[in-house]
mmCIF file of C-alpha atoms and ligand atoms in Angstrom:
data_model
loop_
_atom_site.group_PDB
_atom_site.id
_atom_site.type_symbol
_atom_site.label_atom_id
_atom_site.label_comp_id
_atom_site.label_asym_id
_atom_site.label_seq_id
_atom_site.Cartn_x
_atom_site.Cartn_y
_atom_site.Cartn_z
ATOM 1 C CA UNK A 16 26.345 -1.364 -1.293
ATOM 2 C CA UNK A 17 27.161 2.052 -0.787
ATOM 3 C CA UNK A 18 29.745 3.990 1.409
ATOM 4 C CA UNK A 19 27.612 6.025 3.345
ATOM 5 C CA UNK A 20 24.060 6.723 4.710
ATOM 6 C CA UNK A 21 24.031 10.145 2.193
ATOM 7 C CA UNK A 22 24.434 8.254 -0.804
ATOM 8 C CA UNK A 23 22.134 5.177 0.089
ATOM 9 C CA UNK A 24 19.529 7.865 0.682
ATOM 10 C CA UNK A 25 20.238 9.546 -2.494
ATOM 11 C CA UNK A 26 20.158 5.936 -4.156
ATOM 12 C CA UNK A 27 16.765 4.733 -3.055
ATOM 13 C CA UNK A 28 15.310 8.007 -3.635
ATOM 14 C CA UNK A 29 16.347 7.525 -7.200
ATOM 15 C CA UNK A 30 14.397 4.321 -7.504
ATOM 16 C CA UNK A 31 11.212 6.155 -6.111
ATOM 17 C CA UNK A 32 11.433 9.150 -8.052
ATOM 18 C CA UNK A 33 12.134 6.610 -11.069
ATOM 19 C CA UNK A 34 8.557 4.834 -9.881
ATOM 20 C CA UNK A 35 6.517 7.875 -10.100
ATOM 21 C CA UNK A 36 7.884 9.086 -13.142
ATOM 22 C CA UNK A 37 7.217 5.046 -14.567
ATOM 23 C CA UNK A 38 3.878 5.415 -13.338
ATOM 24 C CA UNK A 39 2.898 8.898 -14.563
ATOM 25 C CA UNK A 40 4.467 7.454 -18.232
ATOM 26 C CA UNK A 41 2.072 4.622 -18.050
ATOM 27 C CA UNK A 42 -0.587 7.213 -17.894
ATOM 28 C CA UNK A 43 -1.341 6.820 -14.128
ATOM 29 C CA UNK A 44 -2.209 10.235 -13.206
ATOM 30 C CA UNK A 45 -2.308 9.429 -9.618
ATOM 31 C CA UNK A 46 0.845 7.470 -8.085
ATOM 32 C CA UNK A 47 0.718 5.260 -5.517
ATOM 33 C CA UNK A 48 3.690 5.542 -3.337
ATOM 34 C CA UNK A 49 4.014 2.383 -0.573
ATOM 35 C CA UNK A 50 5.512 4.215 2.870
ATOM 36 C CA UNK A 51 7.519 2.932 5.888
ATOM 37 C CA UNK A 52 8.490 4.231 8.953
ATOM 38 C CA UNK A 53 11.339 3.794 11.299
ATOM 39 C CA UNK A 54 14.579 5.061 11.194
ATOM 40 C CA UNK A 55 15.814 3.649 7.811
ATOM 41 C CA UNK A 56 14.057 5.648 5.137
ATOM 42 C CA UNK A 57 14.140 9.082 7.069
ATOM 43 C CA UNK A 58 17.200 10.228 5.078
ATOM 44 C CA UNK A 59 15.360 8.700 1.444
ATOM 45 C CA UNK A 60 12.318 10.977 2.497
ATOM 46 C CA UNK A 61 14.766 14.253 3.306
ATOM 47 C CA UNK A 62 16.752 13.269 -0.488
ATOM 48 C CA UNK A 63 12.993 13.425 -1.752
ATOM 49 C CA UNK A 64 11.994 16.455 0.022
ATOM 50 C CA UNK A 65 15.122 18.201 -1.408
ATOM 51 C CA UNK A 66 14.032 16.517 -5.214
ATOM 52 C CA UNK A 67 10.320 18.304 -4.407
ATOM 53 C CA UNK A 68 12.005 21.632 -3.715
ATOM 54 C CA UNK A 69 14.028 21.224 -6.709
ATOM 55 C CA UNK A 70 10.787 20.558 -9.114
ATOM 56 C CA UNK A 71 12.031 16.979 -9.898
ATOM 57 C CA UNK A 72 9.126 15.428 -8.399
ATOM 58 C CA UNK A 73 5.633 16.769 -7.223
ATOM 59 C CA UNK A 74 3.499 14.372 -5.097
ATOM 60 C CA UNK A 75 0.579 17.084 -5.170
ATOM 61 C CA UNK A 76 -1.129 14.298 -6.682
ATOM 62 C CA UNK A 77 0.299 11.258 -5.415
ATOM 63 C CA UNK A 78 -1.168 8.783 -2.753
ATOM 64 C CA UNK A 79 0.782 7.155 0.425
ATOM 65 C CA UNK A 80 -0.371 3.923 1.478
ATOM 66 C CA UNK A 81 1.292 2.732 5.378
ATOM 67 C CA UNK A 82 2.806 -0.353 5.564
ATOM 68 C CA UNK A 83 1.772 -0.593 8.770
ATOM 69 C CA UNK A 84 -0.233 1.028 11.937
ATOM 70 C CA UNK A 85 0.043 0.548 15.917
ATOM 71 C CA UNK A 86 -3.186 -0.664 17.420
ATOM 72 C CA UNK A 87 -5.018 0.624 20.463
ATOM 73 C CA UNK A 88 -2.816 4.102 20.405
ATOM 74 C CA UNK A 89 -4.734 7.141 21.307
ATOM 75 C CA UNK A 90 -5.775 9.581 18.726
ATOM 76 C CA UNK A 91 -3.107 11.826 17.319
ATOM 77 C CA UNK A 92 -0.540 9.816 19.225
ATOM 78 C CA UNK A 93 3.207 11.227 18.185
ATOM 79 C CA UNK A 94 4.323 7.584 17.807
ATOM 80 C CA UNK A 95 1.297 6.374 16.121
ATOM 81 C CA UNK A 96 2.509 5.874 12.125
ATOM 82 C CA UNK A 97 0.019 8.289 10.934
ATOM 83 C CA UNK A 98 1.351 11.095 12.933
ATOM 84 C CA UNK A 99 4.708 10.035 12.075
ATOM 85 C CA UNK A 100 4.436 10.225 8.642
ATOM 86 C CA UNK A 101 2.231 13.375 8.431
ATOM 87 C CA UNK A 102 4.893 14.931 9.878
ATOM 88 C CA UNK A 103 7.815 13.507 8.302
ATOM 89 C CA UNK A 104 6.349 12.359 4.820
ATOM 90 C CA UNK A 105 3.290 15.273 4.188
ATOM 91 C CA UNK A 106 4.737 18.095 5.380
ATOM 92 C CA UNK A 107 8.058 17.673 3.815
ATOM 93 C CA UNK A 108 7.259 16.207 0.291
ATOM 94 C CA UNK A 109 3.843 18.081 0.175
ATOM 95 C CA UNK A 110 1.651 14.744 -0.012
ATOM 96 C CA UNK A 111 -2.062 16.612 0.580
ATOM 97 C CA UNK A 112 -2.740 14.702 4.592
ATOM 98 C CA UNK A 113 -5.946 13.534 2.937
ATOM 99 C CA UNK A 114 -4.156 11.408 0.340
ATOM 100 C CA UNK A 115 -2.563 9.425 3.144
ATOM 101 C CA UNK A 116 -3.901 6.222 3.899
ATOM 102 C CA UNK A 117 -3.074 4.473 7.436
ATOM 103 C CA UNK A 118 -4.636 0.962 9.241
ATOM 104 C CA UNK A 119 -6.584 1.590 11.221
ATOM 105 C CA UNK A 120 -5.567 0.715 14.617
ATOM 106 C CA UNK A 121 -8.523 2.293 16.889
ATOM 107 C CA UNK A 122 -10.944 -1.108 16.624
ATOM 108 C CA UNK A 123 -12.035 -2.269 19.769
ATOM 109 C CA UNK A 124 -12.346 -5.689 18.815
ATOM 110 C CA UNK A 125 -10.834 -8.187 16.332
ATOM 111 C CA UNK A 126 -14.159 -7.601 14.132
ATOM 112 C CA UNK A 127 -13.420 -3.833 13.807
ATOM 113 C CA UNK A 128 -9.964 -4.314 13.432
ATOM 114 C CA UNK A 129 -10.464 -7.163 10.519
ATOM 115 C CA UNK A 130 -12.769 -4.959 9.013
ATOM 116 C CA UNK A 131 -10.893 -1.889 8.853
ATOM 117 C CA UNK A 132 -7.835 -4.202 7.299
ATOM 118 C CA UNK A 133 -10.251 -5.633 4.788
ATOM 119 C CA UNK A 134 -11.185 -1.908 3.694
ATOM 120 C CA UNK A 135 -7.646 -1.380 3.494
ATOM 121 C CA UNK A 136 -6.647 -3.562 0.994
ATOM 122 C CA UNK A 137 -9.995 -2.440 -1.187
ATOM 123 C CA UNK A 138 -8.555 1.321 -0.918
ATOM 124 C CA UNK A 139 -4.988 -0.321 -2.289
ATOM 125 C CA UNK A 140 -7.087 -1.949 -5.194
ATOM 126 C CA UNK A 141 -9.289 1.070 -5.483
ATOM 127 C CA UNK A 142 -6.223 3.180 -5.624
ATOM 128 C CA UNK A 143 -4.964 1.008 -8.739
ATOM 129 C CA UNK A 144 -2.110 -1.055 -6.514
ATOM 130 C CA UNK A 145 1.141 0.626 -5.445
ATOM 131 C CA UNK A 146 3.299 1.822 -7.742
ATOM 132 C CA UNK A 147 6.670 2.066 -5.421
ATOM 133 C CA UNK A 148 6.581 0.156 -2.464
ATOM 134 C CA UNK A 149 9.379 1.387 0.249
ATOM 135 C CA UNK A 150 10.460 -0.958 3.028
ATOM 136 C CA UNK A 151 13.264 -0.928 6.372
ATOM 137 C CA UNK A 152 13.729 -4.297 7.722
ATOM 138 C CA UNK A 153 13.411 -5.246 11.085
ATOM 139 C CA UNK A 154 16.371 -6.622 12.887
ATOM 140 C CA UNK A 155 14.183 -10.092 13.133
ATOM 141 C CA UNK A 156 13.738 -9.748 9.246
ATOM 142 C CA UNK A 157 10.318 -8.426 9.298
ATOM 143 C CA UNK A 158 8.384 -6.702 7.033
ATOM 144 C CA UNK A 159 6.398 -3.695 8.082
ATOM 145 C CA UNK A 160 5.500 -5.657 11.238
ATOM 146 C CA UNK A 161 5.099 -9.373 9.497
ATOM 147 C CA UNK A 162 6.842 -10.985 11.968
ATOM 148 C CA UNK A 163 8.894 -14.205 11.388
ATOM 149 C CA UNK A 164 6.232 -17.243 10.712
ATOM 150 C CA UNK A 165 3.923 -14.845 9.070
ATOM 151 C CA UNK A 166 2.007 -16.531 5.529
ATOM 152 C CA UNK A 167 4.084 -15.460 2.514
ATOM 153 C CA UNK A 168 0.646 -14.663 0.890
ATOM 154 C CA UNK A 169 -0.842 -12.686 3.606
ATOM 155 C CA UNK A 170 -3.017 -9.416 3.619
ATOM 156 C CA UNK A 171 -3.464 -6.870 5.668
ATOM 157 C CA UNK A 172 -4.457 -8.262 8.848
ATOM 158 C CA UNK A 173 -3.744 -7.693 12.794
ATOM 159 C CA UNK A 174 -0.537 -9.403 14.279
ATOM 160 C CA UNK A 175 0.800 -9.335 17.433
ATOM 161 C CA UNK A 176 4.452 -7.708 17.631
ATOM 162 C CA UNK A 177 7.339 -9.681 18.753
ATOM 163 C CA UNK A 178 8.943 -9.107 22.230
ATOM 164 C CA UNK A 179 12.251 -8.179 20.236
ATOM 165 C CA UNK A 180 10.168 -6.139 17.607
ATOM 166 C CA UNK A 181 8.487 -4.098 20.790
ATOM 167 C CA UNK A 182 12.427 -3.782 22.732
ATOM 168 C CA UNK A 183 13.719 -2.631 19.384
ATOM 169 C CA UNK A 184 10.594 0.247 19.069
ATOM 170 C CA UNK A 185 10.732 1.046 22.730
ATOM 171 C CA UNK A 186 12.833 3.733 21.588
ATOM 172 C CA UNK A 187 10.524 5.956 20.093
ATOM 173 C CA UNK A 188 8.056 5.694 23.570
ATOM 174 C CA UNK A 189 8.239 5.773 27.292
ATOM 175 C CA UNK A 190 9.117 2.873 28.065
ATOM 176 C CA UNK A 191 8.783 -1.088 26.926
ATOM 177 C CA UNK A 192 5.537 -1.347 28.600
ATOM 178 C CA UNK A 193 4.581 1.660 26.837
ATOM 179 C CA UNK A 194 4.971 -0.337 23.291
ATOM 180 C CA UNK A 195 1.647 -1.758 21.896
ATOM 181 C CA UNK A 196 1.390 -5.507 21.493
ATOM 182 C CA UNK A 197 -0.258 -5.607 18.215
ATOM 183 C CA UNK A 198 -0.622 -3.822 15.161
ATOM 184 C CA UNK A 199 -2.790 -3.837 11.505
ATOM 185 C CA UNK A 200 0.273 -4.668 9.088
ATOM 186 C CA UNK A 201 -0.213 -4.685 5.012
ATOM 187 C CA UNK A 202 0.425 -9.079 4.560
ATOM 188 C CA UNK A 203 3.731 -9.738 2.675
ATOM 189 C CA UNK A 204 0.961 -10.801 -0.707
ATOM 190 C CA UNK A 205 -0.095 -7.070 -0.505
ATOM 191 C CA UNK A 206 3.392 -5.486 -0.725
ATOM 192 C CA UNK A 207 4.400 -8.594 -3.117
ATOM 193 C CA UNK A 208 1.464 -6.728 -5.361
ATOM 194 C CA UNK A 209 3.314 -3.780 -5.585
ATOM 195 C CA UNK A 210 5.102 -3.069 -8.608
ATOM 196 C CA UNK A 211 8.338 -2.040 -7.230
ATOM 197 C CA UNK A 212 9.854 -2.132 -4.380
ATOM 198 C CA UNK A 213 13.030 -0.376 -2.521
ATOM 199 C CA UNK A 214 14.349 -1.884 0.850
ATOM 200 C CA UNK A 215 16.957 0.549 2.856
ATOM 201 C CA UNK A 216 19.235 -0.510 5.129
ATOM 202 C CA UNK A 217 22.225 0.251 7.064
ATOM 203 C CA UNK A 218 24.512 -0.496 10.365
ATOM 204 C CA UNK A 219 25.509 -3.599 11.403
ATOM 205 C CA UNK A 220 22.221 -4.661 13.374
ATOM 206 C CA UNK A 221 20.361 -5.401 9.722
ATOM 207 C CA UNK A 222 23.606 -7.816 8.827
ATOM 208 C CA UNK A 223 22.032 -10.885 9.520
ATOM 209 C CA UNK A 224 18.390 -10.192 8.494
ATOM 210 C CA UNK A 225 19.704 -8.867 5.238
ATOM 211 C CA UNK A 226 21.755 -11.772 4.558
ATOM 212 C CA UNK A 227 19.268 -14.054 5.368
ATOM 213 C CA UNK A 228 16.738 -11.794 3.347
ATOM 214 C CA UNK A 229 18.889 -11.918 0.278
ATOM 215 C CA UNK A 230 20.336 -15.304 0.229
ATOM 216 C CA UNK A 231 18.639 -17.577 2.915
ATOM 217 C CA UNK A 232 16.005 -19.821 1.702
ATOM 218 C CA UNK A 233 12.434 -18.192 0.339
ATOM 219 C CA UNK A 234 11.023 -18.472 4.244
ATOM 220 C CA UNK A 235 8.382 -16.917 6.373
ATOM 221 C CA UNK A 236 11.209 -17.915 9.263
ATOM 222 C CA UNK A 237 12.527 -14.385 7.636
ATOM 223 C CA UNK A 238 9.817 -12.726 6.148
ATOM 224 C CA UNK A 239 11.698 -10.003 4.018
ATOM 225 C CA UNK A 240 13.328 -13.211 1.576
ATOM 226 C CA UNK A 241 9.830 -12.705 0.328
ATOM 227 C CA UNK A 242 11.775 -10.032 -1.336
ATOM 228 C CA UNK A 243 13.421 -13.019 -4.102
ATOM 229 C CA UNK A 244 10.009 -13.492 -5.029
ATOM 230 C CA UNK A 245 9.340 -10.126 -6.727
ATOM 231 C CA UNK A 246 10.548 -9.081 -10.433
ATOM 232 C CA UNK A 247 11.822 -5.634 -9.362
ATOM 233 C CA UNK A 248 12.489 -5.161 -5.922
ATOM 234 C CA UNK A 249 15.685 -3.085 -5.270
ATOM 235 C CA UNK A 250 17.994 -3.274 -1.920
ATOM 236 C CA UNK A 251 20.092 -0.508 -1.077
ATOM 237 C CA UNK A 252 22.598 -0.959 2.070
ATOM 238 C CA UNK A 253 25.331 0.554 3.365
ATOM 239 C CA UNK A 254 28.606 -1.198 3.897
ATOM 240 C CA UNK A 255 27.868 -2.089 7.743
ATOM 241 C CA UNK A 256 24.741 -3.517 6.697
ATOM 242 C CA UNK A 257 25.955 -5.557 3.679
ATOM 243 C CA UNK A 258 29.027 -7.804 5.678
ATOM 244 C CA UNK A 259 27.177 -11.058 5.694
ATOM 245 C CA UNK A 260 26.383 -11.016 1.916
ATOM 246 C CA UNK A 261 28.161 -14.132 0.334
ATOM 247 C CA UNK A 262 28.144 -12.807 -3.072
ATOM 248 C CA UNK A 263 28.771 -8.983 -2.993
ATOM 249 C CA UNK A 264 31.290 -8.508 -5.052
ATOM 250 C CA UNK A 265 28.722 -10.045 -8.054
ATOM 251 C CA UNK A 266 26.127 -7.512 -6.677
ATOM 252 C CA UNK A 267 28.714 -4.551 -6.626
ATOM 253 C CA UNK A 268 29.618 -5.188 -10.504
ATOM 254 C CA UNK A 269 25.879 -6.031 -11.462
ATOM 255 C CA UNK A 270 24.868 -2.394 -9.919
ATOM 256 C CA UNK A 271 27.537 -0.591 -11.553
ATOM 257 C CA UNK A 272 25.442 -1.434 -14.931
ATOM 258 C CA UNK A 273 26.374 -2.369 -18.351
HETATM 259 C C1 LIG B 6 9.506 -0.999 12.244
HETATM 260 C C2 LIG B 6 8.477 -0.915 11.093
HETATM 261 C C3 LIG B 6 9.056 -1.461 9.832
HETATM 262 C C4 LIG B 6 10.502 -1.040 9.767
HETATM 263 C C5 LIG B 6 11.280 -1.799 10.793
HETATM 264 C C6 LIG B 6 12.730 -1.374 10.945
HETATM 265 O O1 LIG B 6 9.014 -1.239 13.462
HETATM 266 N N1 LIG B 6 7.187 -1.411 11.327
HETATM 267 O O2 LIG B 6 8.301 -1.015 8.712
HETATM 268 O O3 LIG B 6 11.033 -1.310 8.508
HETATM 269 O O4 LIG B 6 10.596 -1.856 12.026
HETATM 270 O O5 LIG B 6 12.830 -0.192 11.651
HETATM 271 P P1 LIG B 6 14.087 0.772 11.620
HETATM 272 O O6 LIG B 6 14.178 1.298 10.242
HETATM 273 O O7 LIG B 6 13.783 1.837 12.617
HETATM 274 O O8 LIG B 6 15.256 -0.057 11.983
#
């Protein structure tokens, strides 16, 4: 629980930049870096940008897997999450636009789609898994776009999007109708794979999903508690975002460290 949006930035970026370095130690030469979109980890990826400037970290020779993709956007669409994060991921922490990896949403027909979500997950595993896995929540508590009642073991698959999932994204197009219905999202088994995981979030809409996230029952009624499952999974919030936690004040002292 930090005080403001700077420092949970600065926070989470510490537990990525502490992943790649892990990873290069274990004598990965390639990193796998897990990436989200949405509004919560833009100020983690501007923290890392200033780390790259700085020399701290170089992802000349890392790889970004999506958590996630639209389906049935036009080529090169702004919104579409692999124009999104070559513009606010590649550019800025100089991640070569070939070693991003998106689902692919342009199938024409559940076949394609299933197919190109099956390759997916074999260029994860080809990849050698993800070594830092970073995840927003969804005011519903999805993850990526596993949407509540999704299989706590699932892969990378097509799902349709929730009517409050598309009202909460209608932001970023047109207008509602403008929203896609359904998207290729990694399953919550693939991100369980990775090996560590960071979840940012902050403002008072995320209360109740984090809460229930954190300290509701292990449930695909709110996918994200999938999160108590994993051996190093990290959340970072900001005070808005952290009310409904029962137990902060244990979380607060066992942050603070030794
Ligand atoms: C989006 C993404 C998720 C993201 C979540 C929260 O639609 N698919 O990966 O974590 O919803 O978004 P935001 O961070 O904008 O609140």
């Amino acid at each position: 629980m930090l005080p403001t949006a700077q420092e949970v930035a600065e926070r989470a970026a510490r537990v990525v930049i502490e992943g790649v370095r892990a990873a290069l130690a274990s004598g990965r030469t390639e990193p796998v870096i897990g990436l989200a979109t949405g509004s919560s980890p833009v100020g983690l990826y501007t923290v890392l940008a200033g780390a790259v400037e700085a020399g701290e970290v170089d992802f000349g020779r890392a790889r970004g897997f999506a958590l996630d993709e639209y389906v049935g956007l036009p080529p090169r669409h702004p919104e579409s999450y692999r124009e999104v994060l070559l513009r606010e991921v590649c550019g800025p922490l100089g991640l070569p636009p070939e070693r991003l990896h998106v689902p692919d949403g342009s199938g024409d027909s559940e076949e394609a789609l299933a197919a190109g979500a099956a390759d997916y997950e074999r260029r994860i595993a080809e990849a050698g898994g993800v070594d830092v896995q970073i995840l927003g929540i969804g005011a519903n508590g999805h993850l990526g776009f596993n949407e509540p009642g999704s299989a706590l073991t699932s892969r990378t698959r097509v799902k349709r999007l929730s009517e409050r999932t598309r009202g909460d994204n209608a932001r970023f197009f047109d207008s509602l109708d403008a929203v896609p219905t359904h998207c290729v999202t990694q399953g919550l088994g693939t991100v369980l794979d990775a090996r560590r995981l960071v979840l940012v979030a902050s403002g008072a809409g995320k209360a109740a999903a984090v809460a229930a996230a954190v300290e509701g029952p292990l449930s695909a009624s709110c996918p994200a508690s999938v999160l108590q499952w994993h051996a190093d999974a990290v959340v970072v919030l900001d005070e808005a975002a952290a009310v409904g936690l029962a137990n902060r004040d244990y979380y607060d002292a066992s942050a603070a460290g030794l």
